[in-house]
Coordinates of C-alpha atoms in Angstrom, one line a residue:
M1 CA -0.1 -0.1 -0.1
K2 CA 1.3 3.7 -0.9
I3 CA -0.2 6.6 1.1
K4 CA 0.1 10.1 0.1
H5 CA -0.9 13.0 2.2
F6 CA -2.2 16.3 1.1
N7 CA -3.9 17.9 3.5
N8 CA -6.5 17.7 6.5
S9 CA -7.8 14.2 5.6
F10 CA -7.3 14.5 2.2
F11 CA -5.8 11.1 1.2
E12 CA -4.7 8.9 -1.7
L13 CA -4.3 5.0 -1.4
N14 CA -2.7 3.2 -3.9
I15 CA -3.6 -0.5 -3.2
N16 CA -2.4 -3.0 -6.1
S17 CA -2.9 -0.6 -8.7
K18 CA -6.4 0.5 -7.5
K19 CA -6.5 4.0 -6.4
V20 CA -8.5 5.3 -3.3
V21 CA -9.0 9.2 -2.5
L22 CA -10.3 10.1 0.6
D23 CA -12.1 13.3 1.5
P24 CA -10.4 15.4 -1.4
W25 CA -10.2 19.2 -0.9
I26 CA -7.8 21.9 -1.8
G27 CA -9.2 25.2 -1.4
N28 CA -10.9 27.3 1.1
M29 CA -14.4 26.3 2.5
N30 CA -17.6 28.3 1.9
G31 CA -18.8 30.7 4.4
T32 CA -15.7 30.4 6.1
C33 CA -12.2 32.4 6.3
T34 CA -10.0 28.9 6.6
W35 CA -7.7 27.8 4.0
S36 CA -6.5 24.6 2.8
Y37 CA -2.6 24.4 4.8
P38 CA 0.1 23.8 3.9
N39 CA -1.1 23.3 0.2
I40 CA -2.9 26.4 -0.7
S41 CA -2.6 25.9 -4.4
G42 CA -6.4 25.6 -5.2
N43 CA -5.8 23.2 -8.1
K44 CA -9.4 22.3 -8.4
N45 CA -8.4 19.7 -11.7
I46 CA -6.8 17.4 -8.8
L47 CA -9.2 14.7 -9.1
N48 CA -8.5 14.4 -12.9
K49 CA -4.6 14.2 -12.6
L50 CA -5.2 11.4 -9.6
N51 CA -7.9 9.4 -11.9
P52 CA -9.2 7.5 -8.8
N53 CA -11.0 4.2 -8.9
F54 CA -13.0 5.0 -5.7
I55 CA -13.5 8.1 -3.6
Y56 CA -14.5 8.1 0.1
I57 CA -16.5 11.4 1.5
S58 CA -16.8 11.4 5.1
H59 CA -19.2 14.2 5.8
L60 CA -20.9 17.2 4.1
H61 CA -18.8 19.8 5.8
S62 CA -16.9 21.4 2.6
D63 CA -13.4 20.8 3.6
H64 CA -14.2 16.8 3.1
Y65 CA -17.6 17.6 0.4
D66 CA -15.8 20.2 -1.8
E67 CA -17.9 20.6 -4.8
N68 CA -15.5 22.7 -6.7
I69 CA -13.2 19.5 -7.1
L70 CA -16.2 17.3 -7.4
K71 CA -17.7 19.4 -10.0
K72 CA -14.6 19.3 -12.3
F73 CA -13.9 15.9 -12.2
K74 CA -14.7 14.1 -15.6
K75 CA -15.6 10.7 -14.5
K76 CA -18.7 10.5 -13.1
N77 CA -19.0 6.9 -13.1
T78 CA -16.5 6.9 -10.3
K79 CA -17.9 4.5 -7.5
I80 CA -18.2 7.2 -4.6
I81 CA -18.1 5.5 -1.0
I82 CA -20.1 7.1 1.7
K83 CA -21.8 6.3 5.0
K84 CA -25.5 5.5 4.6
F85 CA -26.8 8.8 6.2
P86 CA -30.7 8.8 7.7
D87 CA -31.1 12.3 5.8
R88 CA -29.5 10.8 2.5
R89 CA -28.5 14.6 1.8
L90 CA -24.8 13.6 0.8
K91 CA -26.0 11.1 -1.6
K92 CA -28.7 13.4 -3.1
K93 CA -25.8 16.4 -3.6
L94 CA -23.5 14.0 -5.1
N95 CA -26.3 12.5 -7.6
N96 CA -27.1 16.4 -8.5
L97 CA -23.5 16.7 -9.4
G98 CA -23.8 14.0 -11.7
Y99 CA -22.3 11.0 -10.1
K100 CA -24.5 8.0 -10.9
N101 CA -22.3 5.3 -8.7
V102 CA -22.9 6.4 -5.1
I103 CA -22.4 3.3 -2.7
E104 CA -23.8 3.9 1.0
I105 CA -22.5 1.9 3.4
D106 CA -24.2 0.7 6.7
P107 CA -22.6 1.9 10.0
W108 CA -19.9 -0.7 10.8
K109 CA -20.3 -2.3 7.6
S110 CA -18.1 -3.1 4.9
Y111 CA -17.6 -2.9 1.1
N112 CA -15.5 -5.4 -0.3
T113 CA -13.5 -5.9 -3.8
K114 CA -10.8 -8.1 -4.8
D115 CA -8.0 -5.9 -3.5
M116 CA -9.5 -4.0 -0.7
E117 CA -12.2 -4.0 2.1
L118 CA -13.4 -0.6 3.4
T119 CA -15.3 -0.5 6.7
L120 CA -17.6 3.0 7.5
V121 CA -17.1 4.1 11.3
P122 CA -20.1 6.4 12.3
S123 CA -20.2 9.2 14.7
D124 CA -21.6 8.4 18.2
Q125 CA -21.2 12.1 19.8
S126 CA -21.4 15.5 18.9
N127 CA -18.3 16.7 20.5
S128 CA -14.6 15.0 21.5
S129 CA -15.1 16.3 25.1
G130 CA -18.3 13.8 25.4
I131 CA -20.4 16.5 26.7
K132 CA -24.1 15.1 26.5
T133 CA -26.1 17.1 24.3
K134 CA -29.8 17.4 23.4
I135 CA -29.0 18.1 20.0
F136 CA -27.1 15.1 17.6
Y137 CA -25.9 15.6 13.8
D138 CA -25.4 12.3 12.5
L139 CA -22.8 14.0 10.5
D140 CA -19.6 12.2 10.1
S141 CA -17.7 9.2 9.8
S142 CA -14.3 7.5 9.9
I143 CA -13.0 4.8 7.5
I144 CA -10.8 1.4 7.8
V145 CA -9.2 0.5 4.9
Y146 CA -7.5 -3.2 4.1
D147 CA -5.1 -3.9 1.7
K148 CA -5.9 -7.9 1.1
K149 CA -2.9 -8.5 -1.1
N150 CA -0.3 -6.9 1.2
K151 CA -2.3 -7.5 4.5
I152 CA -2.1 -3.8 5.6
C153 CA -4.9 -2.0 7.6
F154 CA -5.1 2.1 7.6
Y155 CA -7.6 3.9 9.8
N156 CA -8.2 7.4 9.2
N157 CA -10.2 9.1 12.0
V158 CA -10.9 12.2 9.6
D159 CA -12.2 14.6 12.3
N160 CA -15.1 12.4 13.4
P161 CA -15.4 13.3 17.7
L162 CA -15.6 9.4 18.2
S163 CA -15.9 8.2 22.1
E164 CA -13.7 6.1 23.7
K165 CA -16.7 3.1 23.4
S166 CA -16.2 3.4 19.4
F167 CA -12.2 3.4 19.4
K168 CA -12.5 0.4 21.5
K169 CA -14.9 -1.1 18.6
I170 CA -12.8 -0.3 16.2
F171 CA -9.9 -2.1 17.9
K172 CA -11.8 -5.2 18.4
I173 CA -12.9 -5.4 14.9
T174 CA -9.6 -4.7 13.2
K175 CA -7.7 -7.3 15.7
K176 CA -10.1 -10.1 14.9
K177 CA -10.4 -9.3 10.9
Y178 CA -6.4 -8.3 10.3
G179 CA -4.9 -9.0 13.5
K180 CA -4.1 -5.0 14.1
I181 CA -3.9 -1.6 12.5
D182 CA -0.4 -1.0 10.9
I183 CA -0.8 2.5 10.5
A184 CA -3.5 5.4 11.7
A185 CA -4.1 8.9 10.8
V186 CA -5.5 11.0 13.5
G187 CA -5.6 14.6 14.4
P188 CA -3.1 16.0 17.0
R189 CA -4.7 19.6 17.1
S190 CA -7.9 21.1 17.6
A191 CA -10.2 22.2 14.5
S192 CA -12.4 24.5 16.1
E193 CA -12.9 28.0 16.3
Y194 CA -11.4 28.2 20.3
P195 CA -9.7 30.2 21.5
Q196 CA -8.7 32.5 18.3
C197 CA -12.1 33.8 17.8
F198 CA -13.2 34.4 21.5
L199 CA -12.7 38.2 22.6
N200 CA -12.9 38.1 26.3
I201 CA -10.3 35.7 27.0
N202 CA -6.5 35.0 27.6
R203 CA -5.9 33.4 24.0
N204 CA -2.4 32.4 24.2
L205 CA -3.2 30.6 27.7
E206 CA -6.2 29.1 26.4
K207 CA -4.2 28.1 23.5
K208 CA -1.5 26.0 25.4
K209 CA -4.3 24.4 27.2
I210 CA -6.1 23.3 23.7
I211 CA -2.8 22.0 22.4
S212 CA -1.9 19.9 25.2
K213 CA -5.6 18.6 25.9
S214 CA -5.6 17.7 21.6
L215 CA -2.1 16.2 22.0
N216 CA -3.1 13.9 24.9
R217 CA -6.6 12.8 23.1
A218 CA -4.6 11.6 20.1
A219 CA -2.3 10.0 22.4
Q220 CA -5.2 8.1 24.1
I221 CA -6.8 7.2 20.8
L222 CA -3.5 5.5 19.3
K223 CA -2.8 4.0 22.6
I224 CA -6.4 2.5 22.7
L225 CA -6.0 1.3 19.0
K226 CA -2.5 -0.4 19.9
V227 CA -1.2 1.4 16.9
K228 CA 2.5 2.8 17.0
N229 CA 2.8 4.0 13.2
F230 CA 1.1 7.7 13.3
I231 CA 0.1 10.1 10.7
P232 CA -0.7 13.7 11.9
A233 CA -4.0 14.6 9.9
G234 CA -7.3 16.2 10.2
G235 CA -8.0 20.0 11.0
A236 CA -4.9 21.9 9.7
Y237 CA -5.7 25.1 8.2
C238 CA -4.7 28.8 8.1
I239 CA -6.7 31.7 8.6
S240 CA -6.7 33.6 5.6
G241 CA -7.9 37.3 4.3
K242 CA -8.3 39.9 6.6
F243 CA -8.7 37.8 9.8
Y244 CA -5.4 36.5 9.3
P245 CA -4.0 38.0 12.9
L246 CA -6.1 35.4 14.5
Q247 CA -3.7 32.7 13.3
K248 CA -1.3 33.1 15.9
Y249 CA -3.8 32.1 18.6
V250 CA -4.9 28.8 16.7
A251 CA -4.5 26.0 18.7
H252 CA -2.0 23.9 16.7
P253 CA 1.2 22.4 17.9
T254 CA 4.4 22.9 15.6
D255 CA 5.4 19.9 13.5
T256 CA 8.2 19.8 16.0
E257 CA 6.0 19.9 19.4
T258 CA 3.9 17.0 17.8
Y259 CA 7.1 14.9 17.1
N260 CA 8.9 15.4 20.4
F261 CA 5.5 14.7 22.1
F262 CA 4.4 11.1 20.3
S263 CA 8.0 10.3 20.0
K264 CA 8.8 10.4 23.8
K265 CA 5.8 8.1 23.8
K266 CA 7.3 5.6 21.6
Y267 CA 5.4 6.3 18.7
N268 CA 6.6 6.6 14.9
V269 CA 5.6 10.0 13.6
L270 CA 5.3 10.1 10.0
N271 CA 4.6 13.7 8.8
I272 CA 3.9 13.6 5.1
D273 CA 1.2 16.2 5.2
N274 CA 1.9 18.3 1.8
A275 CA 2.2 15.4 -0.6
G276 CA 4.6 13.4 1.4
E277 CA 4.3 9.6 0.7
L278 CA 4.5 6.7 2.2
K279 CA 5.3 2.7 1.1
V280 CA 3.6 0.6 3.8
T281 CA 4.4 -3.2 3.8
K282 CA 4.4 -5.8 6.6
E283 CA 8.1 -5.6 6.9
K284 CA 8.3 -1.7 7.3
I285 CA 7.2 1.7 6.2
Q286 CA 9.4 3.8 4.0
I287 CA 9.0 7.2 3.2
I288 CA 9.0 7.8 -0.7
D289 CA 8.7 11.4 -0.7
Q290 CA 9.2 13.7 2.5
N291 CA 6.9 16.5 2.7
N292 CA 7.4 19.9 1.6
N293 CA 8.1 22.7 4.1
S294 CA 5.0 23.5 6.1
I295 CA 6.4 26.8 7.7
L296 CA 4.6 29.6 6.2
S297 CA 7.0 31.6 3.8
K298 CA 6.6 35.4 3.8
S299 CA 5.7 35.1 0.3
K300 CA 2.4 32.4 1.2
E301 CA 1.6 34.9 4.2
K302 CA 1.2 37.6 1.8
I303 CA -1.0 35.9 -0.5
L304 CA -2.9 34.6 2.4
R305 CA -3.6 37.9 3.7
S306 CA -4.9 39.1 0.6
K307 CA -7.6 37.0 -0.3
V308 CA -11.4 37.7 -0.2
Y309 CA -14.1 35.7 1.7
N310 CA -16.8 34.4 -0.5
F311 CA -19.6 36.1 1.8
E312 CA -18.0 39.6 0.8
K313 CA -18.8 38.9 -2.7
I314 CA -22.6 38.4 -2.6
K315 CA -24.9 41.2 -3.4
T316 CA -26.4 43.3 -1.0
D317 CA -30.0 44.2 -2.1
F318 CA -32.0 42.1 0.9
N319 CA -33.7 43.1 4.0
L320 CA -32.1 41.3 6.8
S321 CA -34.4 42.4 9.4
N322 CA -37.6 40.5 7.4
I323 CA -35.1 37.6 6.6
F324 CA -34.1 37.4 10.2
K325 CA -38.0 37.3 11.5
K326 CA -38.8 34.4 9.6
A327 CA -35.8 32.4 10.6
Q328 CA -36.3 33.3 14.1
K329 CA -40.0 31.7 14.1
N330 CA -38.7 28.7 12.8
Y331 CA -36.1 28.7 15.2
L332 CA -38.3 28.6 18.2
N333 CA -40.4 26.1 16.7
I334 CA -37.8 23.5 16.3
I335 CA -36.5 24.2 20.0
K336 CA -40.0 24.1 21.3
K337 CA -40.4 20.6 19.3
I338 CA -37.2 19.2 20.5
N339 CA -37.8 20.2 24.2
L340 CA -34.1 22.1 24.1
K341 CA -33.5 23.5 27.7
N342 CA -33.8 27.5 26.6
N343 CA -32.2 28.8 29.6
Y344 CA -29.8 30.6 27.2
Q345 CA -29.8 34.1 25.0
I346 CA -27.9 34.7 21.7
K347 CA -27.1 38.3 20.7
I348 CA -26.1 38.8 17.1
F349 CA -24.3 41.7 15.9
T350 CA -23.4 42.1 12.5
Y351 CA -20.9 44.4 10.4
K352 CA -20.8 46.0 7.1
N353 CA -16.9 45.3 7.1
L354 CA -16.1 43.3 10.1
K355 CA -12.0 44.6 10.8
L356 CA -9.7 43.3 13.5
S357 CA -6.7 44.7 14.8
E358 CA -3.2 42.9 14.7
R359 CA -4.2 41.9 18.5
G360 CA -7.8 40.3 16.9
K361 CA -10.0 42.8 18.4
I362 CA -12.9 44.4 16.3
T363 CA -12.2 47.7 15.1
S364 CA -15.5 48.0 13.4
K365 CA -18.7 49.5 14.1
V366 CA -22.0 47.8 14.6
R367 CA -24.4 48.0 11.5
E368 CA -27.4 46.2 12.9
K369 CA -28.3 43.8 16.0
F370 CA -30.5 40.9 16.6
N371 CA -31.7 38.9 19.7
L372 CA -32.5 35.5 20.2
I373 CA -33.8 34.5 23.3
P374 CA -35.9 31.5 23.4
N375 CA -37.8 32.2 26.7
N376 CA -38.5 35.5 28.6
N377 CA -39.5 33.5 31.6
I378 CA -36.6 31.6 32.7
K379 CA -33.6 32.8 34.3
I380 CA -30.6 33.1 31.8
K381 CA -27.6 30.7 32.5
Y382 CA -25.5 31.2 29.3
N383 CA -25.0 34.3 27.1
L384 CA -23.4 34.2 23.7
E385 CA -22.5 36.9 21.6
L386 CA -22.0 36.6 18.1
H387 CA -20.0 39.2 15.6
L388 CA -20.2 38.6 12.0
D389 CA -20.3 40.2 8.4
Y390 CA -24.4 40.9 7.9
R391 CA -23.4 39.3 4.3
L392 CA -22.5 36.0 6.3
L393 CA -25.6 36.2 8.4
Y394 CA -27.7 36.3 5.2
L395 CA -26.1 33.4 3.8
C396 CA -26.7 31.3 7.4
L397 CA -30.0 32.3 7.3
K398 CA -31.0 31.9 3.7
N399 CA -29.3 28.3 4.0
K400 CA -26.6 29.1 1.1
T401 CA -23.8 28.1 3.9
N402 CA -24.4 25.9 6.9
W403 CA -23.9 27.4 10.1
N404 CA -21.5 24.6 11.6
M405 CA -19.1 26.1 8.6
A406 CA -19.5 29.5 9.8
M407 CA -19.1 28.9 13.5
G408 CA -16.1 26.8 13.1
G409 CA -14.6 28.4 10.2
S410 CA -13.2 31.4 12.3
S411 CA -15.6 34.0 10.2
I412 CA -17.5 34.7 13.5
M413 CA -16.2 36.2 16.4
Y414 CA -17.7 35.6 19.9
I415 CA -17.8 36.7 23.6
R416 CA -19.2 33.9 26.0
K417 CA -20.6 34.6 29.5
P418 CA -19.7 32.4 31.1
N419 CA -17.0 30.8 29.5
I420 CA -18.3 27.4 29.5
F421 CA -18.8 25.1 26.5
N422 CA -22.5 24.4 25.9
P423 CA -22.9 22.6 22.9
D424 CA -26.4 22.6 22.4
V425 CA -26.2 26.6 22.4
S426 CA -24.1 27.2 19.6
S427 CA -25.6 23.7 18.1
S428 CA -29.4 25.3 18.2
L429 CA -27.8 28.1 15.6
N430 CA -28.3 25.2 12.9
F431 CA -32.2 25.8 13.1
L432 CA -32.0 29.5 12.7
R433 CA -32.9 29.4 9.0
A434 CA -35.6 31.1 7.0
N435 CA -36.0 28.4 4.5

């Protein structure tokens, strides 16, 4: 088996001359300010160059399901492997792009060919902290790939926030069927908006805490899976455009920090991000191509700072207040229906042109403000403020981009009082849609 890693969860696997591409993505995400890193070339024709026999797409987030790349791919009869989601949205979207051979696999079930076996692992919780939530989206998946001829097992966790119970199940399945997992791709870093987008905290201090927590979680995953060969993957990105000053607060350990942390724990760290490649056999793992330098050069930094966000390009002839009223009505109906504990309030501040200082503080004036208070008769326990471009709010309200991507894509600034993570408060915003 040969394993090539481009970025994030984007891999190319060569299994006995058959090519499997996992989560192809090069570019920035719709509704977000983040950019593929370290590969920032934006090559939309990459699938035509790779010419895969199979494509696996883990979930609908646009850094995994990249419509720009999928539209450009000419061979629409290529087999697309996805998890069988109850809402079938991913399948419908692929069909609408012209893909005629979408194979849905039930959770924990396998798809077999002469050369390989692919097993789909479902998400079982909405956050890696294991906090119980009322709102759960069956959104994500992970994949186990087995090379039958060479007897090599590769596990890609993607950015699926699995519980310890699911990792134990993965271990039992792979041990019984394949003997062990030979190599695993796991994210050793945070892929969220915290702490860089939070205005009322010590972001440098919180960055250190999140890095430590992320490294230790990845180590715990590898320990449960009993795998020693580790590819740091998933969640790597840069913040582009005018919000680039937030990059210094993003909770990503450096390559050296990652290597030192896992090497001390006797893991074989294989950093092949940015088109590095491995040849994996039962006897050894050989680096064919080392990764390109992942340190941002001054020229790349200049490119990143110059980028314009997608939401800044839309026309502005809309009445945001009327759209918000419709969305608010839908929101209140849904949270009542699911019986969400509504002891919170959300304030939304919009800006004509939201700008930040080099220290990540807002320097613009508020354009329009909206309040979302589910129940005036209940004592407020959680207060959340959102600060964002009014055009981005429009796209979220009209369901032209999803709230998850906007919230996690460093496009929105936050103030949270108290500074306690309640997943249901922010997740509930997915119901704030006018249509």
